[in-house]
N, CA, C and O atoms as a DFTB+ gen file, in Angstrom:
748 C
 N C O
     1  1     -32.391       1.018      48.743
     2  2     -33.247       1.171      47.591
     3  2     -32.716       2.256      46.661
     4  3     -32.692       2.118      45.438
     5  1     -32.293       3.339      47.302
     6  2     -31.787       4.452      46.518
     7  2     -30.498       4.071      45.786
     8  3     -30.310       4.469      44.636
     9  1     -29.600       3.302      46.436
    10  2     -28.352       2.887      45.792
    11  2     -28.630       1.918      44.649
    12  3     -27.902       1.919      43.656
    13  1     -29.666       1.091      44.767
    14  2     -30.029       0.170      43.688
    15  2     -30.499       0.952      42.470
    16  3     -30.176       0.587      41.339
    17  1     -31.253       2.017      42.683
    18  2     -31.723       2.845      41.574
    19  2     -30.551       3.539      40.889
    20  3     -30.542       3.701      39.669
    21  1     -29.560       3.949      41.685
    22  2     -28.383       4.598      41.127
    23  2     -27.580       3.626      40.266
    24  3     -27.087       3.999      39.201
    25  1     -27.448       2.386      40.724
    26  2     -26.730       1.362      39.959
    27  2     -27.448       1.090      38.646
    28  3     -26.807       0.997      37.598
    29  1     -28.770       0.963      38.689
    30  2     -29.548       0.709      37.479
    31  2     -29.426       1.892      36.514
    32  3     -29.346       1.688      35.303
    33  1     -29.412       3.113      37.028
    34  2     -29.301       4.295      36.180
    35  2     -27.919       4.389      35.535
    36  3     -27.800       4.862      34.405
    37  1     -26.887       3.950      36.228
    38  2     -25.521       4.034      35.706
    39  2     -25.163       2.865      34.795
    40  3     -24.151       2.918      34.096
    41  1     -25.974       1.814      34.790
    42  2     -25.673       0.617      34.006
    43  2     -25.500       0.904      32.513
    44  3     -24.534       0.413      31.927
    45  1     -26.383       1.672      31.864
    46  2     -26.176       1.941      30.435
    47  2     -24.851       2.662      30.153
    48  3     -24.206       2.394      29.140
    49  1     -24.448       3.566      31.034
    50  2     -23.177       4.263      30.845
    51  2     -22.001       3.303      30.950
    52  3     -21.055       3.384      30.166
    53  1     -22.060       2.406      31.908
    54  2     -20.979       1.433      32.081
    55  2     -20.904       0.486      30.891
    56  3     -19.811       0.105      30.472
    57  1     -22.045       0.104      30.346
    58  2     -22.055      -0.815      29.208
    59  2     -21.570      -0.119      27.936
    60  3     -20.979      -0.766      27.072
    61  1     -21.809       1.176      27.808
    62  2     -21.405       1.909      26.614
    63  2     -19.908       2.202      26.608
    64  3     -19.309       2.331      25.541
    65  1     -19.300       2.308      27.784
    66  2     -17.871       2.597      27.854
    67  2     -17.079       1.387      27.384
    68  3     -17.377       0.262      27.786
    69  1     -16.079       1.597      26.544
    70  2     -15.294       0.466      26.075
    71  2     -14.507      -0.157      27.217
    72  3     -13.974       0.546      28.075
    73  1     -14.441      -1.472      27.218
    74  2     -13.701      -2.152      28.271
    75  2     -12.216      -2.042      27.983
    76  3     -11.804      -1.845      26.839
    77  1     -11.414      -2.173      29.034
    78  2      -9.972      -2.062      28.899
    79  2      -9.392      -3.456      28.770
    80  3      -9.892      -4.387      29.402
    81  1      -8.368      -3.623      27.981
    82  2      -7.751      -4.926      27.784
    83  2      -6.747      -5.200      28.900
    84  3      -6.325      -4.292      29.616
    85  1      -6.375      -6.471      29.031
    86  2      -5.450      -6.884      30.083
    87  2      -4.051      -6.308      29.865
    88  3      -3.398      -5.879      30.816
    89  1      -3.596      -6.297      28.616
    90  2      -2.295      -5.700      28.300
    91  2      -2.462      -4.865      27.037
    92  3      -3.297      -5.185      26.190
    93  1      -1.680      -3.803      26.902
    94  2      -1.867      -2.912      25.751
    95  2      -1.590      -3.601      24.418
    96  3      -0.786      -4.530      24.339
    97  1      -2.263      -3.134      23.384
    98  2      -1.994      -3.620      22.025
    99  2      -0.558      -3.253      21.671
   100  3      -0.074      -2.194      22.072
   101  1       0.128      -4.117      20.924
   102  2       1.525      -3.826      20.580
   103  2       1.663      -2.565      19.727
   104  3       0.815      -2.271      18.886
   105  1       2.742      -1.833      19.961
   106  2       3.113      -0.689      19.139
   107  2       4.318      -1.128      18.318
   108  3       5.414      -1.292      18.855
   109  1       4.116      -1.319      17.008
   110  2       5.140      -1.886      16.133
   111  2       5.897      -0.798      15.387
   112  3       5.363       0.271      15.095
   113  1       7.165      -1.102      15.085
   114  2       7.972      -0.241      14.220
   115  2       8.321      -1.049      12.983
   116  3       8.711      -2.210      13.102
   117  1       8.191      -0.461      11.787
   118  2       8.546      -1.187      10.564
   119  2      10.021      -1.586      10.587
   120  3      10.853      -0.891      11.170
   121  1      10.332      -2.712       9.947
   122  2      11.720      -3.183       9.895
   123  2      12.592      -2.307       9.017
   124  3      13.807      -2.242       9.204
   125  1      11.974      -1.637       8.063
   126  2      12.744      -0.762       7.183
   127  2      11.893       0.453       6.852
   128  3      10.703       0.502       7.163
   129  1      12.515       1.416       6.226
   130  2      11.779       2.605       5.823
   131  2      12.030       3.765       6.760
   132  3      12.621       3.613       7.829
   133  1      11.572       4.920       6.337
   134  2      11.722       6.144       7.117
   135  2      10.431       6.386       7.887
   136  3       9.389       6.656       7.290
   137  1      10.501       6.291       9.212
   138  2       9.314       6.478      10.051
   139  2       8.829       7.917       9.933
   140  3       9.625       8.856       9.961
   141  1       7.518       8.078       9.802
   142  2       6.899       9.398       9.742
   143  2       6.447       9.726      11.158
   144  3       5.500       9.126      11.667
   145  1       7.119      10.670      11.787
   146  2       6.835      11.002      13.181
   147  2       5.373      11.408      13.379
   148  3       4.830      12.219      12.628
   149  1       4.757      10.832      14.395
   150  2       3.392      11.187      14.761
   151  2       2.310      10.556      13.908
   152  3       1.127      10.810      14.135
   153  1       2.682       9.735      12.927
   154  2       1.683       9.087      12.062
   155  2       1.681       7.591      12.339
   156  3       2.732       6.976      12.518
   157  1       0.479       7.015      12.372
   158  2       0.320       5.614      12.741
   159  2      -0.742       4.937      11.886
   160  3      -1.599       5.589      11.290
   161  1      -0.660       3.613      11.841
   162  2      -1.710       2.789      11.254
   163  2      -2.270       1.942      12.387
   164  3      -1.533       1.208      13.045
   165  1      -3.570       2.047      12.610
   166  2      -4.245       1.295      13.667
   167  2      -4.951       0.119      13.019
   168  3      -5.820       0.308      12.168
   169  1      -4.588      -1.089      13.410
   170  2      -5.187      -2.324      12.866
   171  2      -6.208      -2.840      13.864
   172  3      -5.885      -3.106      15.022
   173  1      -7.445      -2.978      13.402
   174  2      -8.513      -3.517      14.245
   175  2      -8.476      -5.041      14.194
   176  3      -8.004      -5.627      13.220
   177  1      -8.976      -5.673      15.245
   178  2      -9.034      -7.135      15.275
   179  2     -10.021      -7.646      14.231
   180  3     -10.990      -6.970      13.884
   181  1      -9.758      -8.833      13.748
   182  2     -10.647      -9.476      12.783
   183  2     -12.028      -9.627      13.408
   184  3     -12.152     -10.036      14.563
   185  1     -13.043      -9.303      12.659
   186  2     -14.412      -9.425      13.160
   187  2     -14.955      -8.146      13.769
   188  3     -16.131      -8.092      14.129
   189  1     -14.121      -7.106      13.895
   190  2     -14.616      -5.830      14.411
   191  2     -15.557      -5.232      13.377
   192  3     -15.241      -5.203      12.188
   193  1     -16.705      -4.756      13.825
   194  2     -17.652      -4.208      12.854
   195  2     -17.363      -2.728      12.581
   196  3     -16.548      -2.104      13.261
   197  1     -18.040      -2.188      11.588
   198  2     -17.793      -0.831      11.124
   199  2     -18.069       0.199      12.219
   200  3     -17.360       1.201      12.310
   201  1     -19.084      -0.030      13.045
   202  2     -19.410       0.917      14.110
   203  2     -18.271       1.011      15.120
   204  3     -17.959       2.093      15.616
   205  1     -17.651      -0.135      15.422
   206  2     -16.518      -0.142      16.353
   207  2     -15.350       0.626      15.734
   208  3     -14.683       1.405      16.414
   209  1     -15.109       0.403      14.453
   210  2     -14.045       1.115      13.748
   211  2     -14.286       2.619      13.814
   212  3     -13.368       3.379      14.124
   213  1     -15.499       3.053      13.526
   214  2     -15.834       4.475      13.563
   215  2     -15.697       5.044      14.973
   216  3     -15.238       6.174      15.139
   217  1     -16.092       4.273      15.991
   218  2     -15.974       4.736      17.374
   219  2     -14.512       4.955      17.755
   220  3     -14.187       5.926      18.440
   221  1     -13.642       4.071      17.321
   222  2     -12.221       4.215      17.633
   223  2     -11.611       5.408      16.890
   224  3     -10.743       6.095      17.429
   225  1     -12.057       5.650      15.670
   226  2     -11.563       6.802      14.916
   227  2     -11.928       8.106      15.620
   228  3     -11.186       9.084      15.534
   229  1     -13.052       8.128      16.309
   230  2     -13.494       9.355      16.972
   231  2     -12.677       9.662      18.229
   232  3     -12.824      10.742      18.800
   233  1     -11.827       8.743      18.668
   234  2     -11.019       8.962      19.866
   235  2      -9.776       9.814      19.603
   236  3      -9.101      10.228      20.546
   237  1      -9.471      10.075      18.346
   238  2      -8.293      10.890      18.030
   239  2      -8.737      12.273      17.577
   240  3      -9.792      12.433      16.964
   241  1      -7.914      13.269      17.887
   242  2      -8.317      14.649      17.611
   243  2      -8.099      15.070      16.160
   244  3      -8.800      15.955      15.671
   245  1      -7.150      14.460      15.466
   246  2      -6.902      14.870      14.083
   247  2      -7.765      14.072      13.105
   248  3      -8.338      13.038      13.449
   249  1      -7.837      14.580      11.890
   250  2      -8.622      13.933      10.837
   251  2      -7.932      12.639      10.407
   252  3      -6.712      12.601      10.250
   253  1      -8.708      11.597      10.223
   254  2      -8.177      10.312       9.769
   255  2      -7.739      10.456       8.318
   256  3      -8.493      10.954       7.483
   257  1      -6.501      10.014       8.017
   258  2      -5.971      10.126       6.659
   259  2      -6.588       9.102       5.720
   260  3      -6.893       9.413       4.568
   261  1      -6.771       7.883       6.209
   262  2      -7.302       6.814       5.358
   263  2      -7.967       5.756       6.230
   264  3      -7.477       5.434       7.313
   265  1      -9.090       5.218       5.750
   266  2      -9.784       4.131       6.442
   267  2      -9.654       2.863       5.619
   268  3      -9.961       2.854       4.427
   269  1      -9.197       1.788       6.256
   270  2      -9.102       0.473       5.625
   271  2     -10.279      -0.333       6.152
   272  3     -10.358      -0.598       7.352
   273  1     -11.185      -0.720       5.285
   274  2     -12.354      -1.457       5.752
   275  2     -12.700      -2.553       4.755
   276  3     -13.676      -2.450       4.012
   277  1     -11.883      -3.605       4.750
   278  2     -12.153      -4.754       3.896
   279  2     -12.216      -5.987       4.780
   280  3     -11.917      -5.921       5.972
   281  1     -12.603      -7.103       4.198
   282  2     -12.674      -8.327       4.994
   283  2     -11.281      -8.824       5.372
   284  3     -11.157      -9.664       6.263
   285  1     -10.231      -8.326       4.719
   286  2      -8.851      -8.733       5.024
   287  2      -8.177      -7.813       6.036
   288  3      -7.364      -8.268       6.841
   289  1      -8.509      -6.519       6.003
   290  2      -7.809      -5.556       6.853
   291  2      -8.755      -4.424       7.210
   292  3      -9.290      -3.752       6.328
   293  1      -8.959      -4.216       8.493
   294  2      -9.785      -3.108       8.971
   295  2      -8.933      -2.247       9.893
   296  3      -8.256      -2.758      10.785
   297  1      -8.972      -0.957       9.673
   298  2      -8.204      -0.043      10.500
   299  2      -8.187       1.335       9.876
   300  3      -9.003       1.650       9.010
   301  1      -7.244       2.157      10.325
   302  2      -7.153       3.502       9.780
   303  2      -5.751       4.065       9.978
   304  3      -5.020       3.644      10.874
   305  1      -5.387       5.028       9.123
   306  2      -4.120       5.743       9.222
   307  2      -4.427       7.147       9.719
   308  3      -5.344       7.807       9.231
   309  1      -3.634       7.598      10.712
   310  2      -3.959       8.865      11.352
   311  2      -2.730       9.442      12.054
   312  3      -1.822       8.704      12.435
   313  1      -2.709      10.762      12.222
   314  2      -1.699      11.414      13.058
   315  2      -2.228      11.414      14.485
   316  3      -3.386      11.754      14.724
   317  1      -1.367      11.028      15.441
   318  2      -1.810      10.952      16.842
   319  2      -0.713      11.430      17.784
   320  3       0.476      11.385      17.469
   321  1      -1.156      11.890      18.950
   322  2      -0.233      12.199      20.038
   323  2       0.096      10.899      20.765
   324  3      -0.576       9.886      20.567
   325  1       1.127      10.927      21.603
   326  2       1.480       9.740      22.384
   327  2       0.335       9.336      23.311
   328  3       0.106       8.147      23.535
   329  1      -0.380      10.317      23.847
   330  2      -1.508      10.025      24.737
   331  2      -2.622       9.294      23.985
   332  3      -3.234       8.368      24.518
   333  1      -2.882       9.716      22.744
   334  2      -3.913       9.053      21.940
   335  2      -3.491       7.633      21.577
   336  3      -4.320       6.723      21.566
   337  1      -2.211       7.439      21.280
   338  2      -1.706       6.092      20.997
   339  2      -1.933       5.199      22.207
   340  3      -2.433       4.082      22.074
   341  1      -1.567       5.687      23.388
   342  2      -1.733       4.908      24.622
   343  2      -3.200       4.578      24.867
   344  3      -3.526       3.459      25.265
   345  1      -4.084       5.541      24.634
   346  2      -5.520       5.297      24.838
   347  2      -6.029       4.221      23.885
   348  3      -6.793       3.347      24.295
   349  1      -5.618       4.272      22.623
   350  2      -6.068       3.258      21.664
   351  2      -5.461       1.887      21.956
   352  3      -6.095       0.866      21.689
   353  1      -4.247       1.848      22.499
   354  2      -3.633       0.569      22.853
   355  2      -4.453      -0.171      23.909
   356  3      -4.392      -1.397      23.995
   357  1      -5.212       0.564      24.706
   358  2      -6.027      -0.055      25.755
   359  2      -7.378      -0.556      25.256
   360  3      -8.098      -1.222      26.000
   361  1      -7.734      -0.247      24.010
   362  2      -9.032      -0.656      23.476
   363  2      -9.002      -2.134      23.072
   364  3      -8.075      -2.564      22.385
   365  1      -9.994      -2.908      23.485
   366  2      -9.977      -4.352      23.223
   367  2     -10.087      -4.734      21.749
   368  3      -9.674      -5.833      21.377
   369  1     -10.629      -3.866      20.903
   370  2     -10.785      -4.209      19.487
   371  2      -9.570      -3.842      18.642
   372  3      -9.552      -4.126      17.444
   373  1      -8.560      -3.220      19.235
   374  2      -7.346      -2.856      18.503
   375  2      -6.375      -4.035      18.560
   376  3      -5.983      -4.479      19.639
   377  1      -5.989      -4.537      17.373
   378  2      -5.032      -5.653      17.313
   379  2      -3.609      -5.154      17.528
   380  3      -2.856      -5.720      18.321
   381  1      -3.243      -4.079      16.809
   382  2      -1.932      -3.455      17.007
   383  2      -1.948      -2.065      16.398
   384  3      -2.847      -1.711      15.636
   385  1      -0.934      -1.285      16.751
   386  2      -0.717       0.036      16.169
   387  2       0.705       0.026      15.624
   388  3       1.633      -0.425      16.296
   389  1       0.870       0.526      14.402
   390  2       2.197       0.534      13.785
   391  2       2.562       1.944      13.349
   392  3       1.735       2.674      12.803
   393  1       3.820       2.319      13.598
   394  2       4.320       3.592      13.085
   395  2       4.205       3.565      11.564
   396  3       4.576       2.574      10.934
   397  1       3.699       4.635      10.973
   398  2       3.649       4.735       9.518
   399  2       5.052       5.073       9.021
   400  3       5.823       5.733       9.718
   401  1       5.376       4.617       7.820
   402  2       6.718       4.841       7.288
   403  2       6.686       4.907       5.772
   404  3       5.764       4.399       5.134
   405  1       7.694       5.533       5.210
   406  2       7.897       5.535       3.765
   407  2       8.839       4.382       3.461
   408  3       9.968       4.347       3.950
   409  1       8.372       3.443       2.654
   410  2       9.150       2.251       2.331
   411  2       9.444       2.265       0.840
   412  3       8.574       2.577       0.028
   413  1      10.659       1.929       0.492
   414  2      11.064       1.900      -0.915
   415  2      11.363       0.476      -1.342
   416  3      11.779      -0.357      -0.536
   417  1      11.147       0.212      -2.614
   418  2      11.421      -1.123      -3.147
   419  2      12.920      -1.395      -3.114
   420  3      13.737      -0.477      -3.175
   421  1      13.253      -2.644      -3.017
   422  2      14.649      -3.061      -2.997
   423  2      15.341      -2.659      -4.291
   424  3      14.722      -2.649      -5.354
   425  1      16.615      -2.329      -4.201
   426  2      17.373      -1.931      -5.378
   427  2      17.958      -3.127      -6.114
   428  3      18.475      -2.981      -7.221
   429  1      17.879      -4.310      -5.509
   430  2      18.443      -5.515      -6.116
   431  2      17.443      -6.651      -6.013
   432  3      16.820      -6.849      -4.970
   433  1      17.292      -7.393      -7.094
   434  2      16.433      -8.579      -7.085
   435  2      17.322      -9.803      -7.260
   436  3      17.978      -9.961      -8.289
   437  1      17.338     -10.664      -6.254
   438  2      18.096     -11.910      -6.324
   439  2      17.277     -12.958      -7.071
   440  3      16.048     -12.881      -7.098
   441  1      17.940     -13.926      -7.669
   442  2      17.291     -15.025      -8.397
   443  2      16.347     -14.518      -9.485
   444  3      15.279     -15.089      -9.706
   445  1      16.745     -13.456     -10.151
   446  2      15.931     -12.903     -11.236
   447  2      15.991     -13.835     -12.443
   448  3      16.963     -14.567     -12.634
   449  1      14.947     -13.794     -13.243
   450  2      14.922     -14.537     -14.500
   451  2      16.162     -14.159     -15.312
   452  3      16.622     -13.019     -15.246
   453  1      16.703     -15.108     -16.075
   454  2      17.959     -14.871     -16.796
   455  2      17.886     -13.655     -17.709
   456  3      18.859     -12.910     -17.825
   457  1      16.746     -13.447     -18.356
   458  2      16.611     -12.314     -19.269
   459  2      16.665     -10.986     -18.526
   460  3      17.258     -10.026     -19.016
   461  1      16.056     -10.923     -17.357
   462  2      16.077      -9.703     -16.554
   463  2      17.473      -9.469     -15.982
   464  3      17.981      -8.348     -16.020
   465  1      18.097     -10.528     -15.451
   466  2      19.445     -10.396     -14.886
   467  2      20.445      -9.949     -15.950
   468  3      21.367      -9.190     -15.654
   469  1      20.271     -10.404     -17.159
   470  2      21.193     -10.079     -18.255
   471  2      21.181      -8.583     -18.572
   472  3      22.164      -8.048     -19.083
   473  1      20.069      -7.909     -18.269
   474  2      19.973      -6.472     -18.540
   475  2      20.951      -5.651     -17.713
   476  3      21.389      -4.589     -18.155
   477  1      21.303      -6.128     -16.510
   478  2      22.164      -5.325     -15.641
   479  2      23.516      -5.974     -15.367
   480  3      24.259      -5.509     -14.503
   481  1      23.842      -7.034     -16.087
   482  2      25.107      -7.719     -15.839
   483  2      25.787      -8.071     -17.157
   484  3      25.133      -8.459     -18.125
   485  1      27.096      -7.931     -17.177
   486  2      27.847      -8.348     -18.362
   487  2      28.375      -9.765     -18.198
   488  3      28.978     -10.314     -19.120
   489  1      28.149     -10.364     -17.021
   490  2      28.613     -11.732     -16.762
   491  2      27.540     -12.731     -17.157
   492  3      26.392     -12.626     -16.727
   493  1      27.919     -13.697     -17.974
   494  2      26.968     -14.747     -18.359
   495  2      26.580     -15.554     -17.127
   496  3      27.418     -15.825     -16.267
   497  1      25.323     -15.932     -17.044
   498  2      24.848     -16.770     -15.948
   499  2      24.490     -16.021     -14.678
   500  3      24.134     -16.652     -13.683
   501  1      24.571     -14.705     -14.677
   502  2      24.213     -13.933     -13.486
   503  2      22.724     -14.093     -13.199
   504  3      21.915     -14.181     -14.123
   505  1      22.364     -14.132     -11.916
   506  2      20.949     -14.237     -11.549
   507  2      20.511     -13.053     -10.694
   508  3      19.473     -13.116     -10.035
   509  1      21.289     -11.980     -10.698
   510  2      20.966     -10.789      -9.920
   511  2      20.649      -9.638     -10.866
   512  3      21.387      -9.373     -11.815
   513  1      19.539      -8.959     -10.591
   514  2      19.174      -7.778     -11.374
   515  2      19.295      -6.558     -10.475
   516  3      18.693      -6.515      -9.403
   517  1      20.064      -5.575     -10.899
   518  2      20.211      -4.317     -10.172
   519  2      19.367      -3.255     -10.862
   520  3      19.580      -2.937     -12.032
   521  1      18.398      -2.708     -10.115
   522  2      17.538      -1.675     -10.675
   523  2      18.348      -0.405     -10.898
   524  3      19.088       0.033     -10.017
   525  1      18.206       0.171     -12.056
   526  2      18.906       1.395     -12.392
   527  2      18.121       2.578     -11.838
   528  3      16.897       2.620     -11.958
   529  1      18.816       3.538     -11.231
   530  2      18.155       4.708     -10.651
   531  2      17.385       5.534     -11.675
   532  3      16.452       6.250     -11.313
   533  1      17.765       5.442     -12.951
   534  2      17.080       6.232     -13.975
   535  2      15.715       5.656     -14.321
   536  3      14.918       6.314     -14.991
   537  1      15.434       4.431     -13.869
   538  2      14.154       3.757     -14.134
   539  2      13.847       3.686     -15.630
   540  3      12.685       3.743     -16.033
   541  1      14.888       3.561     -16.445
   542  2      14.700       3.402     -17.882
   543  2      14.587       4.692     -18.660
   544  3      14.377       4.663     -19.873
   545  1      14.720       5.823     -17.992
   546  2      14.607       7.102     -18.691
   547  2      15.673       7.203     -19.777
   548  3      16.849       6.933     -19.532
   549  1      15.252       7.596     -20.984
   550  2      16.172       7.753     -22.095
   551  2      16.455       6.477     -22.870
   552  3      17.257       6.493     -23.803
   553  1      15.821       5.379     -22.509
   554  2      16.045       4.099     -23.188
   555  2      15.195       4.032     -24.449
   556  3      14.037       4.449     -24.447
   557  1      15.770       3.509     -25.521
   558  2      15.027       3.255     -26.756
   559  2      14.868       1.752     -26.915
   560  3      15.834       1.005     -26.761
   561  1      13.667       1.308     -27.221
   562  2      13.417      -0.116     -27.453
   563  2      12.865      -0.281     -28.860
   564  3      11.930       0.413     -29.260
   565  1      13.450      -1.200     -29.598
   566  2      13.000      -1.483     -30.957
   567  2      12.325      -2.840     -30.923
   568  3      12.925      -3.831     -30.506
   569  1      11.074      -2.884     -31.365
   570  2      10.271      -4.088     -31.235
   571  2       9.763      -4.523     -32.602
   572  3       9.219      -3.721     -33.362
   573  1       9.950      -5.803     -32.902
   574  2       9.393      -6.377     -34.123
   575  2       8.128      -7.112     -33.706
   576  3       8.194      -8.132     -33.020
   577  1       6.976      -6.593     -34.119
   578  2       5.707      -7.200     -33.737
   579  2       4.626      -6.684     -34.674
   580  3       4.929      -6.124     -35.728
   581  1       3.362      -6.873     -34.293
   582  2       2.244      -6.504     -35.164
   583  2       1.857      -5.039     -35.076
   584  3       0.948      -4.611     -35.786
   585  1       2.507      -4.262     -34.240
   586  2       2.191      -2.850     -34.129
   587  2       1.926      -2.449     -32.696
   588  3       2.010      -3.256     -31.770
   589  1       1.600      -1.168     -32.540
   590  2       1.395      -0.634     -31.201
   591  2       0.533       0.621     -31.293
   592  3       0.568       1.327     -32.301
   593  1      -0.229       0.899     -30.261
   594  2      -0.996       2.136     -30.170
   595  2      -0.163       3.104     -29.333
   596  3      -0.208       3.072     -28.103
   597  1       0.597       3.967     -30.012
   598  2       1.506       4.857     -29.284
   599  2       0.765       5.901     -28.446
   600  3       1.369       6.540     -27.585
   601  1      -0.536       6.080     -28.689
   602  2      -1.321       7.045     -27.926
   603  2      -1.959       6.435     -26.679
   604  3      -2.693       7.119     -25.966
   605  1      -1.689       5.165     -26.409
   606  2      -2.281       4.516     -25.232
   607  2      -1.834       5.252     -23.966
   608  3      -0.656       5.587     -23.839
   609  1      -2.757       5.511     -23.022
   610  2      -2.410       6.290     -21.825
   611  2      -1.304       5.666     -20.965
   612  3      -0.614       6.392     -20.249
   613  1      -1.120       4.358     -21.014
   614  2      -0.068       3.720     -20.209
   615  2       1.331       4.175     -20.604
   616  3       2.258       4.097     -19.797
   617  1       1.493       4.650     -21.838
   618  2       2.814       5.093     -22.287
   619  2       3.103       6.540     -21.910
   620  3       4.244       6.992     -22.008
   621  1       2.087       7.261     -21.484
   622  2       2.227       8.641     -21.017
   623  2       2.991       9.521     -22.009
   624  3       3.792      10.367     -21.609
   625  1       2.735       9.314     -23.314
   626  2       3.366      10.134     -24.344
   627  2       4.815       9.785     -24.638
   628  3       5.485      10.516     -25.368
   629  1       5.317       8.678     -24.083
   630  2       6.727       8.313     -24.264
   631  2       6.977       7.439     -25.481
   632  3       8.135       7.208     -25.828
   633  1       5.930       6.940     -26.149
   634  2       6.112       6.029     -27.291
   635  2       6.039       6.804     -28.603
   636  3       5.214       7.705     -28.761
   637  1       6.910       6.443     -29.538
   638  2       6.899       7.047     -30.876
   639  2       7.140       5.955     -31.911
   640  3       7.735       4.919     -31.612
   641  1       6.669       6.202     -33.130
   642  2       6.929       5.283     -34.236
   643  2       8.308       5.567     -34.798
   644  3       8.637       6.721     -35.074
   645  1       9.112       4.543     -34.971
   646  2      10.417       4.707     -35.619
   647  2      10.320       4.263     -37.071
   648  3      10.788       4.952     -37.978
   649  1       9.704       3.099     -37.280
   650  2       9.630       2.569     -38.637
   651  2       8.512       1.549     -38.716
   652  3       8.260       0.815     -37.760
   653  1       7.839       1.506     -39.861
   654  2       6.825       0.498     -40.135
   655  2       7.252      -0.193     -41.419
   656  3       7.256       0.430     -42.480
   657  1       7.609      -1.463     -41.341
   658  2       8.126      -2.197     -42.495
   659  2       7.071      -3.071     -43.168
   660  3       7.393      -3.839     -44.075
   661  1       5.805      -2.962     -42.730
   662  2       4.763      -3.834     -43.261
   663  2       3.843      -3.094     -44.222
   664  3       3.667      -3.507     -45.368
   665  1       3.257      -1.994     -43.747
   666  2       2.320      -1.232     -44.573
   667  2       2.364       0.226     -44.121
   668  3       3.269       0.613     -43.382
   669  1       1.426       1.015     -44.542
   670  2       1.400       2.425     -44.160
   671  2       0.456       2.710     -43.002
   672  3       0.170       3.873     -42.717
   673  1      -0.029       1.680     -42.334
   674  2      -0.997       1.824     -41.250
   675  2      -0.276       1.665     -39.907
   676  3       0.006       0.543     -39.486
   677  1       0.023       2.784     -39.233
   678  2       0.738       2.745     -37.956
   679  2      -0.217       2.432     -36.803
   680  3      -0.488       3.286     -35.958
   681  1      -0.718       1.208     -36.782
   682  2      -1.578       0.728     -35.696
   683  2      -1.158      -0.695     -35.363
   684  3      -0.275      -1.258     -36.011
   685  1      -1.787      -1.266     -34.362
   686  2      -1.533      -2.666     -34.015
   687  2      -2.468      -3.515     -34.863
   688  3      -3.646      -3.668     -34.542
   689  1      -1.939      -4.061     -35.938
   690  2      -2.726      -4.775     -36.935
   691  2      -3.541      -5.945     -36.425
   692  3      -4.650      -6.165     -36.913
   693  1      -3.034      -6.711     -35.456
   694  2      -3.871      -7.819     -34.976
   695  2      -3.921      -7.930     -33.457
   696  3      -4.291      -8.979     -32.929
   697  1      -3.555      -6.868     -32.748
   698  2      -3.767      -6.834     -31.302
   699  2      -2.718      -7.520     -30.455
   700  3      -2.916      -7.673     -29.250
   701  1      -1.609      -7.939     -31.043
   702  2      -0.587      -8.651     -30.276
   703  2       0.461      -7.709     -29.687
   704  3       0.909      -7.915     -28.559
   705  1       0.845      -6.707     -30.416
   706  2       1.947      -5.844     -30.002
   707  2       1.655      -4.974     -28.794
   708  3       2.492      -4.854     -27.899
   709  1       0.475      -4.365     -28.756
   710  2       0.165      -3.440     -27.670
   711  2       0.229      -4.100     -26.297
   712  3       0.904      -3.564     -25.418
   713  1      -0.436      -5.237     -26.060
   714  2      -0.358      -5.830     -24.715
   715  2       1.071      -6.154     -24.287
   716  3       1.424      -5.976     -23.121
   717  1       1.891      -6.627     -25.219
   718  2       3.275      -6.951     -24.863
   719  2       4.083      -5.700     -24.552
   720  3       4.885      -5.704     -23.619
   721  1       3.888      -4.633     -25.315
   722  2       4.637      -3.404     -25.060
   723  2       4.182      -2.763     -23.757
   724  3       5.001      -2.186     -23.041
   725  1       2.905      -2.848     -23.434
   726  2       2.422      -2.290     -22.171
   727  2       3.079      -3.006     -20.998
   728  3       3.396      -2.372     -19.991
   729  1       3.288      -4.316     -21.109
   730  2       3.947      -5.054     -20.028
   731  2       5.370      -4.562     -19.826
   732  3       5.826      -4.405     -18.694
   733  1       6.063      -4.323     -20.918
   734  2       7.462      -3.937     -20.814
   735  2       7.706      -2.470     -20.560
   736  3       8.677      -2.106     -19.897
   737  1       6.826      -1.612     -21.086
   738  2       7.139      -0.192     -21.065
   739  2       6.020       0.692     -20.532
   740  3       6.218       1.899     -20.389
   741  1       4.864       0.138     -20.236
   742  2       3.750       0.941     -19.748
   743  2       3.809       1.134     -18.247
   744  3       4.717       0.640     -17.578
   745  1       2.844       1.848     -17.732
   746  2       2.763       2.082     -16.285
   747  2       1.739       1.173     -15.678
   748  3       1.518       1.213     -14.468
């Protein structure tokens, strides 16, 4: 009788403890980029609710850097020890853990549009665009259009008027020039 009471008393504790999975969640390394030692992204399984996400975040000793909580991706970015990584790998709601890394965009674009490829190649018919390390710094572009708002925040103070051949009003007369210039030269 006494052992039955003990089992009943311990039941809530056993139910509250997270169950262990059959095999650990995968620990992934990015294919490229510079791995940031001790930093990880923990991806929760689809359908995990917010309370489960918060409970898993509380298992690590450091402050969570970022929480991802959308219907497409739930998880968090955090600095962890190897022991904390191993503990989270055993949690059934963790889909995988990935080393965080700094990833940079490719320096070359294959099969680029002819106009883009022509910017970095002197050979006619080239379809490769090589990004310049200067990212366009120091480039001047002369545009024939309806005007531009050089004070627009997307230009970050980099746009200036060179010449207005239509009238004395240095604005975008009918709204066509600004959207096109923002695509080419804005942020």
